């Protein structure tokens, strides 16, 4: 069979993606940075972001060093192969690199976007979207590169059999997830601490507008967008992308191990080829994104949708021959699974939009509840977020059932089950196949947001701010869609990883008769503890934002008091100090959540055994999925309800109702930008850690 | 064996409890109602509460009528025995009666408590605690009466075998749970709509104090305490008590079906006798509750703790011979299970207290975060509630593992599993065995709260209000403990009911080879949907409070505007209209949640099959438990943080920080008094409905 050449295609896909990223980066950088004042502000932001990342990486390095030592020790003791520690490191490295590249281009493009907006809305969109595209394709390109590289190394240099290759690959997922969690949590705390601090003192107490150069936390706020929404998201989605690919490769190899007539290398090839085709589809889609001069939301949205929809259609068409020729017509059910994933991703994105955009009833009603005060606004916002979990849960549930049953049709039991799980993993791959472009539409938002800040701080013509606002506002909608994809794929990938864990345990200890019944008390207790873990994680990250914001508030108040002339505009605020404060606070706070995520599955496993771990992973996935949707949507809706009020409804900007809406927005900040997205990573990291430490847990555990 | 006489003891226990309730009622009613003004206000409250309950029962009657018809139809088709519809009705009737009696005595005792407080704190405590005791013992007495009565009827009149008796009994649990859900949701919405409405307009906008007679919603607020916190709680805990007893009886009969050497009637007798002994222990404990004249919290708390602790010790001692003599020394592990339950209940209560009482750090820190504004207070409160789930989850998890493993020690697999589940059910019985007194200490709170309102509205000497406030404040602490018991026992009972469901399905379709593995996609989807259900339920009930409160706000504003002289005190507000408004709003809103709770397990079962239902129940139990703890504790902590601020910290009453704290308290109202407690009932009702409709689901389902 010629299917072993698939790796050439996926490597080619990776190179295409990276070249396209370079091309788009050059395009973005070809624009002018604008006036001296703009350059100066942009350089402040750049320096702050660089300084943050440098220090973040040094903390992360310590963690990775320790974990590397632990993994080497385990390898020396024979619990792991020697590839694992190195795979772990590369996963972390590439995840970090994805975020770093994204942040670099974003901080280089913000002033260029602002400057382009002086010319026209379309130019602004071109610059910002190019920057977003760079990140999208860097993530995809590095992801494919990592997997292809390891495949080539393990197969052709070390000559490992396919099963061992996929097993080793799962472990670099753990590296990627750990890095992603650091980036998301650290960046998320930074950005929201700065944002909350800037808003509370600047807007509410001192009464100066957002992004005002007099606000000492204004630069920190803009730095936060880059380190949280850009670098954090890059690392996060690298992890999602790689996680979905390696879990499906691994489950595919197992499933087609039952099938005599098909080489199981083909099952490995399918997700890789779909990813490669996804690169091409995303490039085509990206090139279609352009707009006219109307700042009308729908117009801009249509421009982006044209790109994403075209890509999705290309994938939907191209996946058919891939499945058909590689696996044969008997397994065409797997194509349906891919479609189900692709379609579910779009659906969840739409639901997210429905609940969070102020063009729909839920957020408009939420804005209306500001009339009866802050308390009712908060109650209704929480209620909205909880209610909004229903449709995504039903969609993911439907997707799971369809993918599982259609994939396994006509097979006998053991094979049917394995094929069904492969189908679920492929659904996640389908959902993320267009990541290149969906991430581009998501990542351009923070660039536009920064551009607005620079426009404001440089005193540009108000029409520039209007244009950047139009871009930014659209960014909120696409961010909602992006979050939908991230959450939906996280749930499916987590399930695929749990299945991989089960497989691993059964391979390690076939004699153990793993009882995964929910009536087995260790499974049940595992479910309780796992579900609780997501709550604890949300609590800690929220609490961290609160603590960090508190210190920013005090610092900003101090500067207003101690540095005379700030408010009058005659003296410069000490921006660097606020940036430094946020950096220190967020780095301090990001360690505990990561240790919990790594520690609990190990400790839980040693206590409750493998069956307990499986319960724990299921519980964490279910409750994590719900909390992530709930928190993201509550937060998004409060944000847009505030915008809706400030655009002239229910009293408009500065009214009593607006004050309530601002409080809602502030509460929503850590919800949607810190805790919610971090939980997505958590649920996968838990599974990855469990897989890597499975040997230890299987050999030493108390109950179960 | 003489163990068949156990039923005489439990019937005697029931009679003792009811007689003691009558005795305490007479004692409470022997006090004077006070001045004419006090009598008048008390009669307003009484009328409002009566009117509400009358209309609530008429709505409930329609539901019960429909369900009765459905159950009769199913019996006619052979899916159920003919006992089921009638058992369903009696469960609902007694649950409603428990709430009704509690409400009657509470509304009769509020002015008496206020009047007794004119004399001394101890007198006030005696009246209020007597009223609480009436409710506690009514619930326990009626619960034992219902079970004993049905046992006698089914055994001696219809001659049913023991297995069929326990199966029929499970169905009156469904009646009790349905009634409880109506009472909790309806009452919960009423009380919080009135409370929020009264606070938002009266305290915040018009600037008049709480319980001021000029506030048009003041009476509705007091009525709410009675219909929500008293009648709702009575129905709720009746349901918990009966649920734990019947599920353990049922699992015990199954478990000892495997054991040749012990008559399985003994396994039925154990929980019944423990309940009967619990009555005696609670009576002894109640008689020990008395206090001196210091309004010091610790002093009062010690008085109540003396009662509850004594009761717990008596049970702990008496349970040993019950298990030993009825089941034999080989099964003494079951005694350990009972102890584990008893001890876990106490622990969870203490954790709740730690997180919600302002004598501990968490709530004090929460109060401190009011300094940086409403947003940080809300974020920190949510974070606190989520964090507070950890210890209760670990406690319940530990209790499950201990109860399961210790009970099944030394048995072979099938018997070990059954005995372990019986152990878990007995742990719930242990936890609730002292319900007579724990409920008394919980139910006296609303009486004291009402007494304070009456004292305020009648213009009594401020020292009276001080005394009622001391009682009320303590009530908040005991309510926290009570909630801990309610939540912990709900989780254990729900698990026991799920086990009963599994048993029922296996009996109905032994050939089906029920696959309850979490890797079975229907189980997994069930877990997702079930977990989501708890979120949806919380969202709906919170949203309902928001809606109902909105209408109260508008009405109060209207009265202030349209009725001249209210603020000056020269004209009476139209109290009745506010009461009527709350009644209508809450009755309208309570229907949908109940229909969801009844409908989802049936529809879900028809789609996903029995294994899917089991997943659904597990998911709902885990996420429901977490949400209930989270919401109760966030709410409780906000409430006490406000009290802490108002007692003179961080600016004290009327300060900017106090305004933030009031907003937090208002957000917490539906959290702790509507959604949280209703979820406890939900998770059991779901299981009960599943059990009753198991035959239909087993015979007709699509997936699974």
mmCIF file of N, CA and C in Angstrom, chain B residues 201-256:
data_model
loop_
_atom_site.group_PDB
_atom_site.id
_atom_site.type_symbol
_atom_site.label_atom_id
_atom_site.label_comp_id
_atom_site.label_asym_id
_atom_site.label_seq_id
_atom_site.Cartn_x
_atom_site.Cartn_y
_atom_site.Cartn_z
ATOM 1 N N UNK B 201 -36.246 48.047 46.846
ATOM 2 C CA UNK B 201 -36.936 49.336 46.835
ATOM 3 C C UNK B 201 -36.918 49.980 48.212
ATOM 4 N N UNK B 202 -37.274 49.169 49.238
ATOM 5 C CA UNK B 202 -37.383 49.733 50.585
ATOM 6 C C UNK B 202 -36.042 50.208 51.123
ATOM 7 N N UNK B 203 -35.100 49.263 51.259
ATOM 8 C CA UNK B 203 -33.839 49.616 51.890
ATOM 9 C C UNK B 203 -32.963 50.490 50.995
ATOM 10 N N UNK B 204 -32.795 50.044 49.727
ATOM 11 C CA UNK B 204 -31.830 50.733 48.884
ATOM 12 C C UNK B 204 -32.389 52.039 48.309
ATOM 13 N N UNK B 205 -33.608 51.968 47.748
ATOM 14 C CA UNK B 205 -34.120 53.177 47.098
ATOM 15 C C UNK B 205 -34.766 54.162 48.069
ATOM 16 N N UNK B 206 -35.716 53.647 48.899
ATOM 17 C CA UNK B 206 -36.439 54.580 49.773
ATOM 18 C C UNK B 206 -35.679 54.843 51.075
ATOM 19 N N UNK B 207 -34.698 54.011 51.375
ATOM 20 C CA UNK B 207 -33.877 54.241 52.554
ATOM 21 C C UNK B 207 -34.575 53.993 53.879
ATOM 22 N N UNK B 208 -35.604 53.127 53.881
ATOM 23 C CA UNK B 208 -36.234 52.791 55.165
ATOM 24 C C UNK B 208 -35.687 51.445 55.629
ATOM 25 N N UNK B 209 -35.650 51.224 56.948
ATOM 26 C CA UNK B 209 -35.008 50.003 57.449
ATOM 27 C C UNK B 209 -35.778 48.732 57.082
ATOM 28 N N UNK B 210 -35.127 47.601 57.319
ATOM 29 C CA UNK B 210 -35.741 46.301 57.095
ATOM 30 C C UNK B 210 -36.952 46.158 58.013
ATOM 31 N N UNK B 211 -37.953 45.383 57.539
ATOM 32 C CA UNK B 211 -39.148 45.108 58.342
ATOM 33 C C UNK B 211 -39.877 46.379 58.775
ATOM 34 N N UNK B 212 -39.690 47.462 58.028
ATOM 35 C CA UNK B 212 -40.398 48.674 58.396
ATOM 36 C C UNK B 212 -41.861 48.545 57.960
ATOM 37 N N UNK B 213 -42.811 48.926 58.846
ATOM 38 C CA UNK B 213 -44.230 48.737 58.477
ATOM 39 C C UNK B 213 -44.643 49.584 57.277
ATOM 40 N N UNK B 214 -43.818 50.568 56.910
ATOM 41 C CA UNK B 214 -44.187 51.387 55.750
ATOM 42 C C UNK B 214 -43.888 50.679 54.430
ATOM 43 N N UNK B 215 -43.071 49.622 54.486
ATOM 44 C CA UNK B 215 -42.701 48.930 53.245
ATOM 45 C C UNK B 215 -43.846 48.008 52.803
ATOM 46 N N UNK B 216 -44.402 48.240 51.626
ATOM 47 C CA UNK B 216 -45.550 47.438 51.181
ATOM 48 C C UNK B 216 -45.234 45.953 51.075
ATOM 49 N N UNK B 217 -43.941 45.605 50.926
ATOM 50 C CA UNK B 217 -43.588 44.190 50.777
ATOM 51 C C UNK B 217 -43.149 43.564 52.092
ATOM 52 N N UNK B 218 -43.259 44.335 53.209
ATOM 53 C CA UNK B 218 -42.757 43.820 54.490
ATOM 54 C C UNK B 218 -43.516 42.576 54.938
ATOM 55 N N UNK B 219 -44.840 42.616 54.811
ATOM 56 C CA UNK B 219 -45.624 41.449 55.230
ATOM 57 C C UNK B 219 -45.322 40.260 54.315
ATOM 58 N N UNK B 220 -45.266 40.536 53.008
ATOM 59 C CA UNK B 220 -44.966 39.455 52.063
ATOM 60 C C UNK B 220 -43.631 38.799 52.417
ATOM 61 N N UNK B 221 -42.681 39.627 52.813
ATOM 62 C CA UNK B 221 -41.374 39.113 53.197
ATOM 63 C C UNK B 221 -41.502 38.145 54.373
ATOM 64 N N UNK B 222 -42.293 38.527 55.361
ATOM 65 C CA UNK B 222 -42.492 37.651 56.512
ATOM 66 C C UNK B 222 -43.306 36.408 56.174
ATOM 67 N N UNK B 223 -44.307 36.601 55.307
ATOM 68 C CA UNK B 223 -45.062 35.435 54.847
ATOM 69 C C UNK B 223 -44.101 34.457 54.164
ATOM 70 N N UNK B 224 -43.205 35.016 53.369
ATOM 71 C CA UNK B 224 -42.238 34.198 52.628
ATOM 72 C C UNK B 224 -41.415 33.313 53.536
ATOM 73 N N UNK B 225 -40.974 33.866 54.669
ATOM 74 C CA UNK B 225 -40.197 33.037 55.598
ATOM 75 C C UNK B 225 -40.983 31.796 55.994
ATOM 76 N N UNK B 226 -42.283 31.967 56.163
ATOM 77 C CA UNK B 226 -43.095 30.838 56.602
ATOM 78 C C UNK B 226 -43.388 29.839 55.495
ATOM 79 N N UNK B 227 -43.700 30.353 54.311
ATOM 80 C CA UNK B 227 -44.044 29.395 53.257
ATOM 81 C C UNK B 227 -42.794 28.786 52.631
ATOM 82 N N UNK B 228 -41.699 29.503 52.643
ATOM 83 C CA UNK B 228 -40.480 28.966 52.044
ATOM 84 C C UNK B 228 -39.640 28.219 53.057
ATOM 85 N N UNK B 229 -39.140 28.975 54.045
ATOM 86 C CA UNK B 229 -38.200 28.366 54.977
ATOM 87 C C UNK B 229 -38.865 27.360 55.905
ATOM 88 N N UNK B 230 -40.168 27.531 56.178
ATOM 89 C CA UNK B 230 -40.813 26.570 57.086
ATOM 90 C C UNK B 230 -41.548 25.486 56.314
ATOM 91 N N UNK B 231 -42.604 25.860 55.576
ATOM 92 C CA UNK B 231 -43.401 24.843 54.894
ATOM 93 C C UNK B 231 -42.558 24.115 53.855
ATOM 94 N N UNK B 232 -41.729 24.859 53.138
ATOM 95 C CA UNK B 232 -40.880 24.233 52.127
ATOM 96 C C UNK B 232 -39.895 23.263 52.755
ATOM 97 N N UNK B 233 -39.272 23.708 53.839
ATOM 98 C CA UNK B 233 -38.286 22.853 54.480
ATOM 99 C C UNK B 233 -38.925 21.609 55.084
ATOM 100 N N UNK B 234 -40.129 21.767 55.652
ATOM 101 C CA UNK B 234 -40.811 20.615 56.243
ATOM 102 C C UNK B 234 -41.056 19.537 55.198
ATOM 103 N N UNK B 235 -41.633 19.960 54.067
ATOM 104 C CA UNK B 235 -41.921 19.002 53.002
ATOM 105 C C UNK B 235 -40.623 18.376 52.506
ATOM 106 N N UNK B 236 -39.608 19.208 52.386
ATOM 107 C CA UNK B 236 -38.301 18.771 51.906
ATOM 108 C C UNK B 236 -37.700 17.699 52.800
ATOM 109 N N UNK B 237 -37.684 17.969 54.117
ATOM 110 C CA UNK B 237 -36.997 17.021 54.983
ATOM 111 C C UNK B 237 -37.825 15.775 55.252
ATOM 112 N N UNK B 238 -39.148 15.927 55.134
ATOM 113 C CA UNK B 238 -39.972 14.712 55.169
ATOM 114 C C UNK B 238 -39.522 13.781 54.059
ATOM 115 N N UNK B 239 -39.351 14.394 52.890
ATOM 116 C CA UNK B 239 -38.926 13.623 51.717
ATOM 117 C C UNK B 239 -37.555 12.980 51.927
ATOM 118 N N UNK B 240 -36.617 13.752 52.485
ATOM 119 C CA UNK B 240 -35.280 13.199 52.723
ATOM 120 C C UNK B 240 -35.332 12.019 53.679
ATOM 121 N N UNK B 241 -36.084 12.224 54.748
ATOM 122 C CA UNK B 241 -36.152 11.222 55.808
ATOM 123 C C UNK B 241 -36.735 9.923 55.274
ATOM 124 N N UNK B 242 -37.898 10.060 54.636
ATOM 125 C CA UNK B 242 -38.576 8.891 54.106
ATOM 126 C C UNK B 242 -37.726 8.244 53.010
ATOM 127 N N UNK B 243 -37.130 9.069 52.171
ATOM 128 C CA UNK B 243 -36.308 8.542 51.084
ATOM 129 C C UNK B 243 -35.164 7.696 51.605
ATOM 130 N N UNK B 244 -34.477 8.203 52.646
ATOM 131 C CA UNK B 244 -33.339 7.435 53.154
ATOM 132 C C UNK B 244 -33.812 6.127 53.773
ATOM 133 N N UNK B 245 -34.957 6.173 54.473
ATOM 134 C CA UNK B 245 -35.443 4.947 55.111
ATOM 135 C C UNK B 245 -35.864 3.900 54.084
ATOM 136 N N UNK B 246 -36.681 4.318 53.110
ATOM 137 C CA UNK B 246 -37.181 3.292 52.190
ATOM 138 C C UNK B 246 -36.070 2.760 51.287
ATOM 139 N N UNK B 247 -35.120 3.617 50.937
ATOM 140 C CA UNK B 247 -34.070 3.067 50.077
ATOM 141 C C UNK B 247 -33.204 2.095 50.852
ATOM 142 N N UNK B 248 -32.980 2.371 52.135
ATOM 143 C CA UNK B 248 -32.152 1.422 52.869
ATOM 144 C C UNK B 248 -32.922 0.136 53.162
ATOM 145 N N UNK B 249 -34.222 0.252 53.457
ATOM 146 C CA UNK B 249 -35.014 -0.966 53.654
ATOM 147 C C UNK B 249 -34.936 -1.835 52.406
ATOM 148 N N UNK B 250 -35.107 -1.173 51.273
ATOM 149 C CA UNK B 250 -35.147 -1.912 50.022
ATOM 150 C C UNK B 250 -33.805 -2.572 49.721
ATOM 151 N N UNK B 251 -32.705 -1.828 49.891
ATOM 152 C CA UNK B 251 -31.391 -2.409 49.609
ATOM 153 C C UNK B 251 -31.014 -3.474 50.629
ATOM 154 N N UNK B 252 -31.475 -3.284 51.865
ATOM 155 C CA UNK B 252 -31.188 -4.269 52.903
ATOM 156 C C UNK B 252 -31.834 -5.604 52.598
ATOM 157 N N UNK B 253 -33.095 -5.544 52.151
ATOM 158 C CA UNK B 253 -33.804 -6.780 51.820
ATOM 159 C C UNK B 253 -33.082 -7.513 50.696
ATOM 160 N N UNK B 254 -32.561 -6.728 49.724
ATOM 161 C CA UNK B 254 -31.828 -7.349 48.620
ATOM 162 C C UNK B 254 -30.516 -7.958 49.109
ATOM 163 N N UNK B 255 -29.771 -7.172 49.900
ATOM 164 C CA UNK B 255 -28.455 -7.629 50.336
ATOM 165 C C UNK B 255 -28.573 -8.905 51.156
ATOM 166 N N UNK B 256 -29.529 -8.935 52.097
ATOM 167 C CA UNK B 256 -29.638 -10.119 52.939
ATOM 168 C C UNK B 256 -30.380 -11.246 52.243
#
